Amino acid sequence: DAEITQSPRHKITETGRQVTLACHQTWNHNNMFWYRQDLGHGLRLIHYSYGVQDTNKGEVSDGYSVSRSNTEDLPLTLESAASSQTSVYFCASSEGWLSYEQYFGPGTRLTVT
Amino acid sequence: GQQVMQIPQYQHVQEGEDFTTYCNSSTTLSNIQWYKQRPGGHPVFLIQLVKSGEVKKQKRLTFQFGEAKKNSSLHITATQTTDVGTYFCAGLIRGSQGNLIFGKGTKLSVKP
């Protein structure tokens, strides 16, 4: 069955370190998204991609970067982790042409100490 | 910027009572989607509404899309403990290739 996975599921890192969160989907979807979820803020869009080699900034992109070298993967990199980036991160994908419903991964809980 | 406002933020009900959450967009939407997130889980797609005035039902859940395509509601009849979670609406902006604007969600708790 097609799925979307994220790794790691939990991560503790120190301030200033570079961190990469992986997202892999086997739906063959064109669109991929990264969100962060914090209490009281709902889901906020960090970066998104409409296809290979395409990346775009979302609402809260400062301090984050992504790259899309193939259809399946959209890794999220925190260049220099800050305590304000402690959050739960969700990756999602959608077909992007016939359907816009998003399929979410299980999430990564990141703690920056 | 474009926003989708969702109310209430929290709702506590007795099992068997009804529940409604409302979404309002600052702009006209192409469609609106609803997601459910169980505690500790990830958002899961429930339904998509596309047409002006559209009403869809899934068992005890009724979804409505406003005539102006700027507001929507989710109504649950006779809540059960399995309905616990956070319900999000998400609007697809006209001309977007797939970006959704999420409401902040309504967290539903059900007392047995």
JSON list of N, CA and C in Angstrom, two decimals, chain B residues 10-69:
[
{"chain": "B", "resi": 10, "resn": "TYR", "atom": "N", "xyz": [-12.28, 25.25, 21.52]},
{"chain": "B", "resi": 10, "resn": "TYR", "atom": "CA", "xyz": [-12.51, 24.04, 22.31]},
{"chain": "B", "resi": 10, "resn": "TYR", "atom": "C", "xyz": [-14.00, 23.83, 22.49]},
{"chain": "B", "resi": 11, "resn": "GLN", "atom": "N", "xyz": [-14.40, 22.57, 22.58]},
{"chain": "B", "resi": 11, "resn": "GLN", "atom": "CA", "xyz": [-15.78, 22.23, 22.86]},
{"chain": "B", "resi": 11, "resn": "GLN", "atom": "C", "xyz": [-15.81, 20.97, 23.71]},
{"chain": "B", "resi": 12, "resn": "HIS", "atom": "N", "xyz": [-16.49, 21.10, 24.87]},
{"chain": "B", "resi": 12, "resn": "HIS", "atom": "CA", "xyz": [-16.65, 19.93, 25.74]},
{"chain": "B", "resi": 12, "resn": "HIS", "atom": "C", "xyz": [-18.12, 19.56, 25.73]},
{"chain": "B", "resi": 13, "resn": "VAL", "atom": "N", "xyz": [-18.42, 18.33, 25.41]},
{"chain": "B", "resi": 13, "resn": "VAL", "atom": "CA", "xyz": [-19.81, 17.90, 25.35]},
{"chain": "B", "resi": 13, "resn": "VAL", "atom": "C", "xyz": [-19.99, 16.60, 26.14]},
{"chain": "B", "resi": 14, "resn": "GLN", "atom": "N", "xyz": [-21.23, 16.37, 26.51]},
{"chain": "B", "resi": 14, "resn": "GLN", "atom": "CA", "xyz": [-21.61, 15.09, 27.12]},
{"chain": "B", "resi": 14, "resn": "GLN", "atom": "C", "xyz": [-21.90, 14.13, 25.97]},
{"chain": "B", "resi": 15, "resn": "GLU", "atom": "N", "xyz": [-21.52, 12.90, 26.14]},
{"chain": "B", "resi": 15, "resn": "GLU", "atom": "CA", "xyz": [-21.82, 11.91, 25.11]},
{"chain": "B", "resi": 15, "resn": "GLU", "atom": "C", "xyz": [-23.30, 11.92, 24.77]},
{"chain": "B", "resi": 16, "resn": "GLY", "atom": "N", "xyz": [-23.59, 11.96, 23.48]},
{"chain": "B", "resi": 16, "resn": "GLY", "atom": "CA", "xyz": [-24.98, 12.01, 23.04]},
{"chain": "B", "resi": 16, "resn": "GLY", "atom": "C", "xyz": [-25.42, 13.40, 22.62]},
{"chain": "B", "resi": 17, "resn": "GLU", "atom": "N", "xyz": [-24.68, 14.43, 23.04]},
{"chain": "B", "resi": 17, "resn": "GLU", "atom": "CA", "xyz": [-25.00, 15.80, 22.62]},
{"chain": "B", "resi": 17, "resn": "GLU", "atom": "C", "xyz": [-24.46, 16.04, 21.21]},
{"chain": "B", "resi": 18, "resn": "ASP", "atom": "N", "xyz": [-25.00, 17.06, 20.57]},
{"chain": "B", "resi": 18, "resn": "ASP", "atom": "CA", "xyz": [-24.52, 17.44, 19.24]},
{"chain": "B", "resi": 18, "resn": "ASP", "atom": "C", "xyz": [-23.35, 18.40, 19.35]},
{"chain": "B", "resi": 19, "resn": "PHE", "atom": "N", "xyz": [-22.61, 18.51, 18.25]},
{"chain": "B", "resi": 19, "resn": "PHE", "atom": "CA", "xyz": [-21.42, 19.37, 18.19]},
{"chain": "B", "resi": 19, "resn": "PHE", "atom": "C", "xyz": [-21.34, 20.02, 16.82]},
{"chain": "B", "resi": 20, "resn": "THR", "atom": "N", "xyz": [-20.97, 21.30, 16.81]},
{"chain": "B", "resi": 20, "resn": "THR", "atom": "CA", "xyz": [-20.78, 22.00, 15.54]},
{"chain": "B", "resi": 20, "resn": "THR", "atom": "C", "xyz": [-19.54, 22.87, 15.60]},
{"chain": "B", "resi": 21, "resn": "THR", "atom": "N", "xyz": [-18.77, 22.86, 14.54]},
{"chain": "B", "resi": 21, "resn": "THR", "atom": "CA", "xyz": [-17.63, 23.75, 14.39]},
{"chain": "B", "resi": 21, "resn": "THR", "atom": "C", "xyz": [-17.79, 24.53, 13.09]},
{"chain": "B", "resi": 22, "resn": "TYR", "atom": "N", "xyz": [-17.34, 25.79, 13.11]},
{"chain": "B", "resi": 22, "resn": "TYR", "atom": "CA", "xyz": [-17.58, 26.69, 11.98]},
{"chain": "B", "resi": 22, "resn": "TYR", "atom": "C", "xyz": [-16.27, 27.26, 11.46]},
{"chain": "B", "resi": 23, "resn": "CYS", "atom": "N", "xyz": [-16.23, 27.44, 10.14]},
{"chain": "B", "resi": 23, "resn": "CYS", "atom": "CA", "xyz": [-15.07, 28.05, 9.50]},
{"chain": "B", "resi": 23, "resn": "CYS", "atom": "C", "xyz": [-15.50, 29.21, 8.64]},
{"chain": "B", "resi": 24, "resn": "ASN", "atom": "N", "xyz": [-14.71, 30.28, 8.68]},
{"chain": "B", "resi": 24, "resn": "ASN", "atom": "CA", "xyz": [-14.96, 31.43, 7.82]},
{"chain": "B", "resi": 24, "resn": "ASN", "atom": "C", "xyz": [-13.67, 31.87, 7.16]},
{"chain": "B", "resi": 25, "resn": "SER", "atom": "N", "xyz": [-13.75, 32.07, 5.85]},
{"chain": "B", "resi": 25, "resn": "SER", "atom": "CA", "xyz": [-12.58, 32.50, 5.09]},
{"chain": "B", "resi": 25, "resn": "SER", "atom": "C", "xyz": [-12.68, 33.98, 4.74]},
{"chain": "B", "resi": 26, "resn": "SER", "atom": "N", "xyz": [-11.53, 34.62, 4.66]},
{"chain": "B", "resi": 26, "resn": "SER", "atom": "CA", "xyz": [-11.50, 36.02, 4.28]},
{"chain": "B", "resi": 26, "resn": "SER", "atom": "C", "xyz": [-11.68, 36.18, 2.76]},
{"chain": "B", "resi": 27, "resn": "THR", "atom": "N", "xyz": [-11.48, 35.09, 2.02]},
{"chain": "B", "resi": 27, "resn": "THR", "atom": "CA", "xyz": [-11.63, 35.14, 0.57]},
{"chain": "B", "resi": 27, "resn": "THR", "atom": "C", "xyz": [-12.44, 33.95, 0.08]},
{"chain": "B", "resi": 28, "resn": "THR", "atom": "N", "xyz": [-12.93, 34.04, -1.13]},
{"chain": "B", "resi": 28, "resn": "THR", "atom": "CA", "xyz": [-13.69, 32.95, -1.74]},
{"chain": "B", "resi": 28, "resn": "THR", "atom": "C", "xyz": [-12.76, 31.76, -1.99]},
{"chain": "B", "resi": 29, "resn": "LEU", "atom": "N", "xyz": [-13.27, 30.59, -1.68]},
{"chain": "B", "resi": 29, "resn": "LEU", "atom": "CA", "xyz": [-12.47, 29.38, -1.80]},
{"chain": "B", "resi": 29, "resn": "LEU", "atom": "C", "xyz": [-12.86, 28.54, -3.01]},
{"chain": "B", "resi": 30, "resn": "SER", "atom": "N", "xyz": [-11.92, 27.82, -3.58]},
{"chain": "B", "resi": 30, "resn": "SER", "atom": "CA", "xyz": [-12.23, 26.84, -4.62]},
{"chain": "B", "resi": 30, "resn": "SER", "atom": "C", "xyz": [-12.93, 25.63, -4.01]},
{"chain": "B", "resi": 31, "resn": "ASN", "atom": "N", "xyz": [-12.41, 25.17, -2.89]},
{"chain": "B", "resi": 31, "resn": "ASN", "atom": "CA", "xyz": [-13.08, 24.11, -2.15]},
{"chain": "B", "resi": 31, "resn": "ASN", "atom": "C", "xyz": [-12.68, 24.18, -0.69]},
{"chain": "B", "resi": 32, "resn": "ILE", "atom": "N", "xyz": [-13.33, 23.43, 0.13]},
{"chain": "B", "resi": 32, "resn": "ILE", "atom": "CA", "xyz": [-12.95, 23.35, 1.53]},
{"chain": "B", "resi": 32, "resn": "ILE", "atom": "C", "xyz": [-12.88, 21.89, 1.92]},
{"chain": "B", "resi": 33, "resn": "GLN", "atom": "N", "xyz": [-11.89, 21.57, 2.72]},
{"chain": "B", "resi": 33, "resn": "GLN", "atom": "CA", "xyz": [-11.67, 20.20, 3.18]},
{"chain": "B", "resi": 33, "resn": "GLN", "atom": "C", "xyz": [-11.75, 20.18, 4.70]},
{"chain": "B", "resi": 34, "resn": "TRP", "atom": "N", "xyz": [-12.08, 19.02, 5.21]},
{"chain": "B", "resi": 34, "resn": "TRP", "atom": "CA", "xyz": [-12.12, 18.81, 6.65]},
{"chain": "B", "resi": 34, "resn": "TRP", "atom": "C", "xyz": [-11.22, 17.63, 7.02]},
{"chain": "B", "resi": 35, "resn": "TYR", "atom": "N", "xyz": [-10.49, 17.82, 8.10]},
{"chain": "B", "resi": 35, "resn": "TYR", "atom": "CA", "xyz": [-9.58, 16.81, 8.61]},
{"chain": "B", "resi": 35, "resn": "TYR", "atom": "C", "xyz": [-9.85, 16.56, 10.09]},
{"chain": "B", "resi": 36, "resn": "LYS", "atom": "N", "xyz": [-9.54, 15.34, 10.53]},
{"chain": "B", "resi": 36, "resn": "LYS", "atom": "CA", "xyz": [-9.65, 15.00, 11.95]},
{"chain": "B", "resi": 36, "resn": "LYS", "atom": "C", "xyz": [-8.29, 14.53, 12.44]},
{"chain": "B", "resi": 37, "resn": "GLN", "atom": "N", "xyz": [-7.90, 15.01, 13.61]},
{"chain": "B", "resi": 37, "resn": "GLN", "atom": "CA", "xyz": [-6.65, 14.57, 14.22]},
{"chain": "B", "resi": 37, "resn": "GLN", "atom": "C", "xyz": [-6.96, 14.01, 15.60]},
{"chain": "B", "resi": 38, "resn": "ARG", "atom": "N", "xyz": [-6.74, 12.72, 15.76]},
{"chain": "B", "resi": 38, "resn": "ARG", "atom": "CA", "xyz": [-6.92, 12.11, 17.07]},
{"chain": "B", "resi": 38, "resn": "ARG", "atom": "C", "xyz": [-5.76, 12.51, 17.97]},
{"chain": "B", "resi": 39, "resn": "PRO", "atom": "N", "xyz": [-5.96, 12.49, 19.28]},
{"chain": "B", "resi": 39, "resn": "PRO", "atom": "CA", "xyz": [-4.86, 12.85, 20.21]},
{"chain": "B", "resi": 39, "resn": "PRO", "atom": "C", "xyz": [-3.62, 12.01, 19.93]},
{"chain": "B", "resi": 40, "resn": "GLY", "atom": "N", "xyz": [-2.48, 12.68, 19.75]},
{"chain": "B", "resi": 40, "resn": "GLY", "atom": "CA", "xyz": [-1.23, 11.99, 19.47]},
{"chain": "B", "resi": 40, "resn": "GLY", "atom": "C", "xyz": [-1.07, 11.52, 18.04]},
{"chain": "B", "resi": 41, "resn": "GLY", "atom": "N", "xyz": [-2.04, 11.79, 17.20]},
{"chain": "B", "resi": 41, "resn": "GLY", "atom": "CA", "xyz": [-1.99, 11.32, 15.82]},
{"chain": "B", "resi": 41, "resn": "GLY", "atom": "C", "xyz": [-1.72, 12.41, 14.82]},
{"chain": "B", "resi": 42, "resn": "HIS", "atom": "N", "xyz": [-1.96, 12.09, 13.56]},
{"chain": "B", "resi": 42, "resn": "HIS", "atom": "CA", "xyz": [-1.76, 13.05, 12.49]},
{"chain": "B", "resi": 42, "resn": "HIS", "atom": "C", "xyz": [-3.12, 13.37, 11.84]},
{"chain": "B", "resi": 43, "resn": "PRO", "atom": "N", "xyz": [-3.22, 14.51, 11.17]},
{"chain": "B", "resi": 43, "resn": "PRO", "atom": "CA", "xyz": [-4.49, 14.85, 10.51]},
{"chain": "B", "resi": 43, "resn": "PRO", "atom": "C", "xyz": [-4.85, 13.82, 9.44]},
{"chain": "B", "resi": 44, "resn": "VAL", "atom": "N", "xyz": [-6.12, 13.49, 9.41]},
{"chain": "B", "resi": 44, "resn": "VAL", "atom": "CA", "xyz": [-6.64, 12.53, 8.43]},
{"chain": "B", "resi": 44, "resn": "VAL", "atom": "C", "xyz": [-7.78, 13.19, 7.67]},
{"chain": "B", "resi": 45, "resn": "PHE", "atom": "N", "xyz": [-7.72, 13.11, 6.37]},
{"chain": "B", "resi": 45, "resn": "PHE", "atom": "CA", "xyz": [-8.73, 13.71, 5.50]},
{"chain": "B", "resi": 45, "resn": "PHE", "atom": "C", "xyz": [-10.08, 13.07, 5.75]},
{"chain": "B", "resi": 46, "resn": "LEU", "atom": "N", "xyz": [-11.12, 13.93, 5.89]},
{"chain": "B", "resi": 46, "resn": "LEU", "atom": "CA", "xyz": [-12.49, 13.44, 6.04]},
{"chain": "B", "resi": 46, "resn": "LEU", "atom": "C", "xyz": [-13.29, 13.61, 4.77]},
{"chain": "B", "resi": 47, "resn": "ILE", "atom": "N", "xyz": [-13.29, 14.84, 4.23]},
{"chain": "B", "resi": 47, "resn": "ILE", "atom": "CA", "xyz": [-14.17, 15.12, 3.11]},
{"chain": "B", "resi": 47, "resn": "ILE", "atom": "C", "xyz": [-13.76, 16.42, 2.42]},
{"chain": "B", "resi": 48, "resn": "GLN", "atom": "N", "xyz": [-14.21, 16.56, 1.20]},
{"chain": "B", "resi": 48, "resn": "GLN", "atom": "CA", "xyz": [-13.98, 17.79, 0.43]},
{"chain": "B", "resi": 48, "resn": "GLN", "atom": "C", "xyz": [-15.31, 18.27, -0.11]},
{"chain": "B", "resi": 49, "resn": "LEU", "atom": "N", "xyz": [-15.57, 19.58, 0.00]},
{"chain": "B", "resi": 49, "resn": "LEU", "atom": "CA", "xyz": [-16.76, 20.21, -0.56]},
{"chain": "B", "resi": 49, "resn": "LEU", "atom": "C", "xyz": [-16.31, 21.19, -1.64]},
{"chain": "B", "resi": 50, "resn": "VAL", "atom": "N", "xyz": [-16.99, 21.15, -2.77]},
{"chain": "B", "resi": 50, "resn": "VAL", "atom": "CA", "xyz": [-16.55, 21.95, -3.91]},
{"chain": "B", "resi": 50, "resn": "VAL", "atom": "C", "xyz": [-17.62, 22.95, -4.37]},
{"chain": "B", "resi": 51, "resn": "LYS", "atom": "N", "xyz": [-18.86, 22.54, -4.35]},
{"chain": "B", "resi": 51, "resn": "LYS", "atom": "CA", "xyz": [-19.92, 23.35, -4.93]},
{"chain": "B", "resi": 51, "resn": "LYS", "atom": "C", "xyz": [-20.54, 24.29, -3.90]},
{"chain": "B", "resi": 52, "resn": "SER", "atom": "N", "xyz": [-20.96, 25.45, -4.37]},
{"chain": "B", "resi": 52, "resn": "SER", "atom": "CA", "xyz": [-21.66, 26.42, -3.55]},
{"chain": "B", "resi": 52, "resn": "SER", "atom": "C", "xyz": [-22.91, 25.78, -2.95]},
{"chain": "B", "resi": 53, "resn": "GLY", "atom": "N", "xyz": [-23.10, 25.90, -1.63]},
{"chain": "B", "resi": 53, "resn": "GLY", "atom": "CA", "xyz": [-24.27, 25.35, -0.97]},
{"chain": "B", "resi": 53, "resn": "GLY", "atom": "C", "xyz": [-24.26, 23.84, -0.77]},
{"chain": "B", "resi": 54, "resn": "GLU", "atom": "N", "xyz": [-23.15, 23.22, -1.07]},
{"chain": "B", "resi": 54, "resn": "GLU", "atom": "CA", "xyz": [-23.07, 21.75, -1.00]},
{"chain": "B", "resi": 54, "resn": "GLU", "atom": "C", "xyz": [-23.22, 21.25, 0.43]},
{"chain": "B", "resi": 55, "resn": "VAL", "atom": "N", "xyz": [-23.93, 20.14, 0.58]},
{"chain": "B", "resi": 55, "resn": "VAL", "atom": "CA", "xyz": [-24.10, 19.45, 1.86]},
{"chain": "B", "resi": 55, "resn": "VAL", "atom": "C", "xyz": [-23.75, 17.99, 1.65]},
{"chain": "B", "resi": 56, "resn": "LYS", "atom": "N", "xyz": [-22.89, 17.46, 2.50]},
{"chain": "B", "resi": 56, "resn": "LYS", "atom": "CA", "xyz": [-22.53, 16.05, 2.42]},
{"chain": "B", "resi": 56, "resn": "LYS", "atom": "C", "xyz": [-22.64, 15.43, 3.81]},
{"chain": "B", "resi": 57, "resn": "LYS", "atom": "N", "xyz": [-23.01, 14.16, 3.83]},
{"chain": "B", "resi": 57, "resn": "LYS", "atom": "CA", "xyz": [-23.15, 13.45, 5.10]},
{"chain": "B", "resi": 57, "resn": "LYS", "atom": "C", "xyz": [-22.28, 12.21, 5.11]},
{"chain": "B", "resi": 58, "resn": "GLN", "atom": "N", "xyz": [-21.70, 11.97, 6.29]},
{"chain": "B", "resi": 58, "resn": "GLN", "atom": "CA", "xyz": [-20.99, 10.72, 6.55]},
{"chain": "B", "resi": 58, "resn": "GLN", "atom": "C", "xyz": [-21.51, 10.22, 7.89]},
{"chain": "B", "resi": 59, "resn": "LYS", "atom": "N", "xyz": [-22.44, 9.32, 7.84]},
{"chain": "B", "resi": 59, "resn": "LYS", "atom": "CA", "xyz": [-23.06, 8.78, 9.05]},
{"chain": "B", "resi": 59, "resn": "LYS", "atom": "C", "xyz": [-23.57, 9.91, 9.94]},
{"chain": "B", "resi": 60, "resn": "ARG", "atom": "N", "xyz": [-22.99, 10.14, 11.09]},
{"chain": "B", "resi": 60, "resn": "ARG", "atom": "CA", "xyz": [-23.48, 11.19, 12.01]},
{"chain": "B", "resi": 60, "resn": "ARG", "atom": "C", "xyz": [-22.86, 12.56, 11.72]},
{"chain": "B", "resi": 61, "resn": "LEU", "atom": "N", "xyz": [-22.00, 12.66, 10.72]},
{"chain": "B", "resi": 61, "resn": "LEU", "atom": "CA", "xyz": [-21.33, 13.92, 10.41]},
{"chain": "B", "resi": 61, "resn": "LEU", "atom": "C", "xyz": [-21.99, 14.56, 9.20]},
{"chain": "B", "resi": 62, "resn": "THR", "atom": "N", "xyz": [-22.30, 15.87, 9.31]},
{"chain": "B", "resi": 62, "resn": "THR", "atom": "CA", "xyz": [-22.87, 16.63, 8.21]},
{"chain": "B", "resi": 62, "resn": "THR", "atom": "C", "xyz": [-21.98, 17.83, 7.94]},
{"chain": "B", "resi": 63, "resn": "PHE", "atom": "N", "xyz": [-21.57, 17.96, 6.69]},
{"chain": "B", "resi": 63, "resn": "PHE", "atom": "CA", "xyz": [-20.68, 19.03, 6.26]},
{"chain": "B", "resi": 63, "resn": "PHE", "atom": "C", "xyz": [-21.45, 19.95, 5.31]},
{"chain": "B", "resi": 64, "resn": "GLN", "atom": "N", "xyz": [-21.26, 21.27, 5.50]},
{"chain": "B", "resi": 64, "resn": "GLN", "atom": "CA", "xyz": [-21.90, 22.24, 4.63]},
{"chain": "B", "resi": 64, "resn": "GLN", "atom": "C", "xyz": [-20.88, 23.23, 4.11]},
{"chain": "B", "resi": 65, "resn": "PHE", "atom": "N", "xyz": [-21.08, 23.67, 2.87]},
{"chain": "B", "resi": 65, "resn": "PHE", "atom": "CA", "xyz": [-20.28, 24.71, 2.24]},
{"chain": "B", "resi": 65, "resn": "PHE", "atom": "C", "xyz": [-21.22, 25.85, 1.92]},
{"chain": "B", "resi": 66, "resn": "GLY", "atom": "N", "xyz": [-20.87, 27.05, 2.33]},
{"chain": "B", "resi": 66, "resn": "GLY", "atom": "CA", "xyz": [-21.76, 28.19, 2.17]},
{"chain": "B", "resi": 66, "resn": "GLY", "atom": "C", "xyz": [-21.99, 28.59, 0.72]},
{"chain": "B", "resi": 67, "resn": "GLU", "atom": "N", "xyz": [-23.06, 29.33, 0.51]},
{"chain": "B", "resi": 67, "resn": "GLU", "atom": "CA", "xyz": [-23.43, 29.77, -0.84]},
{"chain": "B", "resi": 67, "resn": "GLU", "atom": "C", "xyz": [-22.35, 30.63, -1.48]},
{"chain": "B", "resi": 68, "resn": "ALA", "atom": "N", "xyz": [-21.70, 31.44, -0.65]},
{"chain": "B", "resi": 68, "resn": "ALA", "atom": "CA", "xyz": [-20.65, 32.32, -1.17]},
{"chain": "B", "resi": 68, "resn": "ALA", "atom": "C", "xyz": [-19.28, 31.64, -1.21]},
{"chain": "B", "resi": 69, "resn": "LYS", "atom": "N", "xyz": [-19.23, 30.40, -0.81]},
{"chain": "B", "resi": 69, "resn": "LYS", "atom": "CA", "xyz": [-17.98, 29.62, -0.76]},
{"chain": "B", "resi": 69, "resn": "LYS", "atom": "C", "xyz": [-16.93, 30.31, 0.10]}
]
